[in-house]
PDB file of C-alpha atoms in Angstrom:
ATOM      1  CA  UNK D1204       4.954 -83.127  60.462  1.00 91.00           C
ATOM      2  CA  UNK D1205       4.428 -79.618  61.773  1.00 91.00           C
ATOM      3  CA  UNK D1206       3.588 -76.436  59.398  1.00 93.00           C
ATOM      4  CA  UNK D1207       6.830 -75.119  59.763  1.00 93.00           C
ATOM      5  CA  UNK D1208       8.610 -78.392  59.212  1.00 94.00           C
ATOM      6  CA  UNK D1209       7.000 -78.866  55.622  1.00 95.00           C
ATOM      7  CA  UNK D1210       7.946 -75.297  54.922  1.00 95.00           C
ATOM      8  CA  UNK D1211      11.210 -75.697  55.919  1.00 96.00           C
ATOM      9  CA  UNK D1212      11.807 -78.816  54.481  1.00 96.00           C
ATOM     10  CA  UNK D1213      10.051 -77.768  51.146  1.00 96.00           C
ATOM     11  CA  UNK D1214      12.363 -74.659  51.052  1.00 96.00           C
ATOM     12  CA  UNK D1215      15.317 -76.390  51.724  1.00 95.00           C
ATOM     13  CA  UNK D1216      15.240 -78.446  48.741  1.00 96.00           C
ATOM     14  CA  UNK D1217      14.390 -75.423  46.408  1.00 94.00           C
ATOM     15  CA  UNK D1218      10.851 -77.417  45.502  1.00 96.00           C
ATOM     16  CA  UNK D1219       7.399 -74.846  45.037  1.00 96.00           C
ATOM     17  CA  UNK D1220       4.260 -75.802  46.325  1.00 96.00           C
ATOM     18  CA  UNK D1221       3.672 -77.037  42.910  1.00 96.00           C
ATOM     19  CA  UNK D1222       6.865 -79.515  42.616  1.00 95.00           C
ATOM     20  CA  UNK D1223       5.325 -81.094  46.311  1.00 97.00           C
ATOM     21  CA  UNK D1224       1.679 -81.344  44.758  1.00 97.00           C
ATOM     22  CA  UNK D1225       2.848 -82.992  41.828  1.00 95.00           C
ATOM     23  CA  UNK D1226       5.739 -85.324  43.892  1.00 95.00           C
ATOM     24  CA  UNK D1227       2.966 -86.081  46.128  1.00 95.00           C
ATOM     25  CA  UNK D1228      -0.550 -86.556  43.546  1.00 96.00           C
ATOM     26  CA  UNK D1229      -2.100 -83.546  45.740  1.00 96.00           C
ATOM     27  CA  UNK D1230      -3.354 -79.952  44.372  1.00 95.00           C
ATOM     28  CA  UNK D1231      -0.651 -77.266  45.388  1.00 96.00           C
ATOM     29  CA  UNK D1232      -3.687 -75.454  47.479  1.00 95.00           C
ATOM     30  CA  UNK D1233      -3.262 -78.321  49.583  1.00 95.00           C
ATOM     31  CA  UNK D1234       0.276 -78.169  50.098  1.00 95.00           C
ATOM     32  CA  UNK D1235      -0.127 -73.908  50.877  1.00 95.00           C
ATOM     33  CA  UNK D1236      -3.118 -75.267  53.538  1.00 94.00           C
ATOM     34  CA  UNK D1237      -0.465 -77.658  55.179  1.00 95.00           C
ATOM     35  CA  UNK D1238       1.784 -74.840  55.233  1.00 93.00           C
ATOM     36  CA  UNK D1239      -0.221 -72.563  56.809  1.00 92.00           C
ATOM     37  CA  UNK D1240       0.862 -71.399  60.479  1.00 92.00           C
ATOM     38  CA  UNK D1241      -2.879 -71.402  61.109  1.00 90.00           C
ATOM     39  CA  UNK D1242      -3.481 -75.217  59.938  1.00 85.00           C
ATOM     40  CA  UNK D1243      -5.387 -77.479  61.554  1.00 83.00           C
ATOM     41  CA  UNK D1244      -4.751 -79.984  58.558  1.00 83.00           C
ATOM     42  CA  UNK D1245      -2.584 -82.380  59.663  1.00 87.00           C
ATOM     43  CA  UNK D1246       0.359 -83.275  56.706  1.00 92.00           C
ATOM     44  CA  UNK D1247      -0.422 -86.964  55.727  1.00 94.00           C
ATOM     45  CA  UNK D1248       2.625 -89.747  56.226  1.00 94.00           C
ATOM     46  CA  UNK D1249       3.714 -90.325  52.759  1.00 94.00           C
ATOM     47  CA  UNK D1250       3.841 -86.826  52.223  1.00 95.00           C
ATOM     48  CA  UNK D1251       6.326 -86.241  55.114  1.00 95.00           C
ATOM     49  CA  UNK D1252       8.349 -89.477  53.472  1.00 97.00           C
ATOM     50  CA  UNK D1253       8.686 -88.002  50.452  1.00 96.00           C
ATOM     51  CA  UNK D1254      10.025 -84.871  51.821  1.00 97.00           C
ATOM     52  CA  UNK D1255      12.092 -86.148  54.422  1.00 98.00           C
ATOM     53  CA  UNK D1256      13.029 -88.997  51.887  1.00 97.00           C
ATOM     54  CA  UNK D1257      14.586 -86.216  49.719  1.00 97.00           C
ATOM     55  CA  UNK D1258      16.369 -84.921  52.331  1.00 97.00           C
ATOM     56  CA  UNK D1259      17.720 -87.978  52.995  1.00 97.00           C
ATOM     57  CA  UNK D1260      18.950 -88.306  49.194  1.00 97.00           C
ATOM     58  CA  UNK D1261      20.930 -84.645  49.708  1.00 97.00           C
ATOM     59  CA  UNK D1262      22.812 -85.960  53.041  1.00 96.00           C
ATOM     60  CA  UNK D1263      23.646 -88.935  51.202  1.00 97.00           C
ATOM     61  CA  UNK D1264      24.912 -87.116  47.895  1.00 96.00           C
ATOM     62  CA  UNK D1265      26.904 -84.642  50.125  1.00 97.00           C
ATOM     63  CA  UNK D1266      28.747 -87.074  52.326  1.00 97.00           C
ATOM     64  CA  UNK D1267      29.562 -89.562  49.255  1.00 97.00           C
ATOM     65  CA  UNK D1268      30.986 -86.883  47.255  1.00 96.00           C
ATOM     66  CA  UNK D1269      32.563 -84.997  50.080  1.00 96.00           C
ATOM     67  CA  UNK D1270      34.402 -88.423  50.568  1.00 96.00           C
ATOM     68  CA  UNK D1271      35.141 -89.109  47.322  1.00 96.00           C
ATOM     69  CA  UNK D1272      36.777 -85.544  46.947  1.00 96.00           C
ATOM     70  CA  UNK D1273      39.191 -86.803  49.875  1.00 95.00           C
ATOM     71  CA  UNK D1274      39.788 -90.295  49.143  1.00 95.00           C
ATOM     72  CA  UNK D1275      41.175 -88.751  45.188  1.00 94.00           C
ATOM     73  CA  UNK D1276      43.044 -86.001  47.839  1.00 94.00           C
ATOM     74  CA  UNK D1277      44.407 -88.888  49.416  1.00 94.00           C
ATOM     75  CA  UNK D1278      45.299 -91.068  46.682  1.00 94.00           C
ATOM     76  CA  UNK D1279      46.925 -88.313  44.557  1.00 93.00           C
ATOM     77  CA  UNK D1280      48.819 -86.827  47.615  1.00 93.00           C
ATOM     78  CA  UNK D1281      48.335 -83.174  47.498  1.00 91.00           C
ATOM     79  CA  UNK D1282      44.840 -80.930  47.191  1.00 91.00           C
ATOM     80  CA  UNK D1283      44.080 -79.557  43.226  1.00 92.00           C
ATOM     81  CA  UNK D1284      43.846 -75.982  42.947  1.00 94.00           C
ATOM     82  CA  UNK D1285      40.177 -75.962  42.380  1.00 96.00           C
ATOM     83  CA  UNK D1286      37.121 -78.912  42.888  1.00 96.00           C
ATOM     84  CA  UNK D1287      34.121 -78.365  39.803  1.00 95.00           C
ATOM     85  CA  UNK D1288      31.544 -79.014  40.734  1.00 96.00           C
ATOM     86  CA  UNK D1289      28.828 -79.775  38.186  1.00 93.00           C
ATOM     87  CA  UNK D1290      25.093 -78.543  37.812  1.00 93.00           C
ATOM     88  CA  UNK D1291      22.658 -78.188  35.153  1.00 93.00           C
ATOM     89  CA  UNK D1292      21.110 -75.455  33.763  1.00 92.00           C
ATOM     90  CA  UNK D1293      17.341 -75.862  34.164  1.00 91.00           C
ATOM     91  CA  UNK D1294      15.146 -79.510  34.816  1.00 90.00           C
ATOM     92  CA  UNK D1295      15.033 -80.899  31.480  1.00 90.00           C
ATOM     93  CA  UNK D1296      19.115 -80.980  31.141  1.00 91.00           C
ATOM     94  CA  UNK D1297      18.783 -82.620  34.664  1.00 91.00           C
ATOM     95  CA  UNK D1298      16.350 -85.107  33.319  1.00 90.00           C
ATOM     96  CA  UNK D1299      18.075 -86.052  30.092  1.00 90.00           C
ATOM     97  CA  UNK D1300      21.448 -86.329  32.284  1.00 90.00           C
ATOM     98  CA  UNK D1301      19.388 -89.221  34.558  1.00 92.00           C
ATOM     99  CA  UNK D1302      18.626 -86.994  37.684  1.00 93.00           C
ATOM    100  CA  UNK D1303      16.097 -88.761  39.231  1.00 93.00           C
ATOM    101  CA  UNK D1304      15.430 -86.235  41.559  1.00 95.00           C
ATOM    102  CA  UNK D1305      13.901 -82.835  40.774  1.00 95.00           C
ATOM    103  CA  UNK D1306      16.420 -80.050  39.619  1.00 94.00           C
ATOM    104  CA  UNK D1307      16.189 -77.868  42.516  1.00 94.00           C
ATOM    105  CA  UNK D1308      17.147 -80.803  44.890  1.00 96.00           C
ATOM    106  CA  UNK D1309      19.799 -81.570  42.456  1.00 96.00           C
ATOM    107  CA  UNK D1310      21.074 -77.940  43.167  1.00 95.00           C
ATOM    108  CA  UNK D1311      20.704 -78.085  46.427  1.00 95.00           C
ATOM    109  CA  UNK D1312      22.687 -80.940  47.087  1.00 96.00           C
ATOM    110  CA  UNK D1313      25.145 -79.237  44.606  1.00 97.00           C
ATOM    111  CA  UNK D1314      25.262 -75.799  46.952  1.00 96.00           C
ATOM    112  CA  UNK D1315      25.669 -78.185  49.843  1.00 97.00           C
ATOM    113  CA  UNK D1316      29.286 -79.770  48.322  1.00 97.00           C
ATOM    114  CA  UNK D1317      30.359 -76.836  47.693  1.00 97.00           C
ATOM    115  CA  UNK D1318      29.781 -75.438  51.122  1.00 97.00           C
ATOM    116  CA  UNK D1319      30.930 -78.458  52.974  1.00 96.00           C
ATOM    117  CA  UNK D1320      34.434 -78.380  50.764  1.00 97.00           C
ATOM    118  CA  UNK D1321      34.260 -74.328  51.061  1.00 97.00           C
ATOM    119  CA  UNK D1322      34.628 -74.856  54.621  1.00 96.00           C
ATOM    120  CA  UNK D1323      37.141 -77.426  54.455  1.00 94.00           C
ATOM    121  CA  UNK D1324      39.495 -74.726  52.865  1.00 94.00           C
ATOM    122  CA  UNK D1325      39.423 -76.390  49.330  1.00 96.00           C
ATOM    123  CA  UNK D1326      38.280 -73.763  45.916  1.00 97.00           C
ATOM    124  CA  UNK D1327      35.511 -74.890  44.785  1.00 97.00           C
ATOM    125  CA  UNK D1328      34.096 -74.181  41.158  1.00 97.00           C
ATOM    126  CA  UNK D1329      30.249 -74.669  40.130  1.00 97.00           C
ATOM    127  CA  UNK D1330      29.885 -74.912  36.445  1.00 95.00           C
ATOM    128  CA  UNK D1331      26.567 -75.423  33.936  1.00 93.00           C
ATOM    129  CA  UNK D1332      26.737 -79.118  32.198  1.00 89.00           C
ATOM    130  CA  UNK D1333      26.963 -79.718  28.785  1.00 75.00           C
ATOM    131  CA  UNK D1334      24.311 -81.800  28.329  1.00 63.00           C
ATOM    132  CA  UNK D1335      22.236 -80.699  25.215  1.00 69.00           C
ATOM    133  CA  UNK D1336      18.939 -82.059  23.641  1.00 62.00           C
TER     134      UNK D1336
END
């Protein structure tokens, strides 16, 4: 994994240098050192797993509920007015909801539903969830 593909990657799913240390039991200088356009460190295998593991998580997410959203299209015969979509408001409402993943990937994967029905000509509406302490 190249520099610029752990930065990109790491940006993509929202995560800080921090979030990848911690994901990945490494100190966050290490992550900014692997990100460096000047690094000579090369980014260690399970490191790139994680990452692209993630990213495989958000395709995943996207095309599941992308297809669920038509199958219910489908199966009810005509498109609702508007899709919600559902995020939550910071990492520990993620957590006690179940995410398993960290809250910014959640939201990405989130941003990426509603883009991919956005584009499909379908109104799409992102709300906060309920879920309290």
């Amino acid at each position: 994994m190249t520099p610029a593909t752990l930065a990109t990657l790491r940006e993509a799913l929202g995560l800080t240098h921090e979030e990848v240390a911690r994901l990945t039991g490494v100190n966050p200088r290490t992550v900014r050192r692997w990100q460096s356009p000047a690094s000579d460190s090369p980014v260690p295998d399970d490191v790139s797993e994680v990452l692209w593991g993630l990213m495989e998580w958000v395709t995943d997410t996207v095309d599941t509920a992308v297809e669920g959203v038509d199958a219910m299209i489908e199966q009810q015969g005509y498109e609702p007015e508007v899709i919600d979509l559902t995020r939550y408001v910071d990492a520990a409402s993620a957590q006690r909801a179940g995410v398993t993943v960290p809250h910014s990937v959640h939201t990405a994967a989130v941003a990426q539903i509603a883009r991919e029905l956005h584009a499909a000509g379908l109104e799409v509406a992102v709300h906060y969830s309920p879920v309290e302490p």
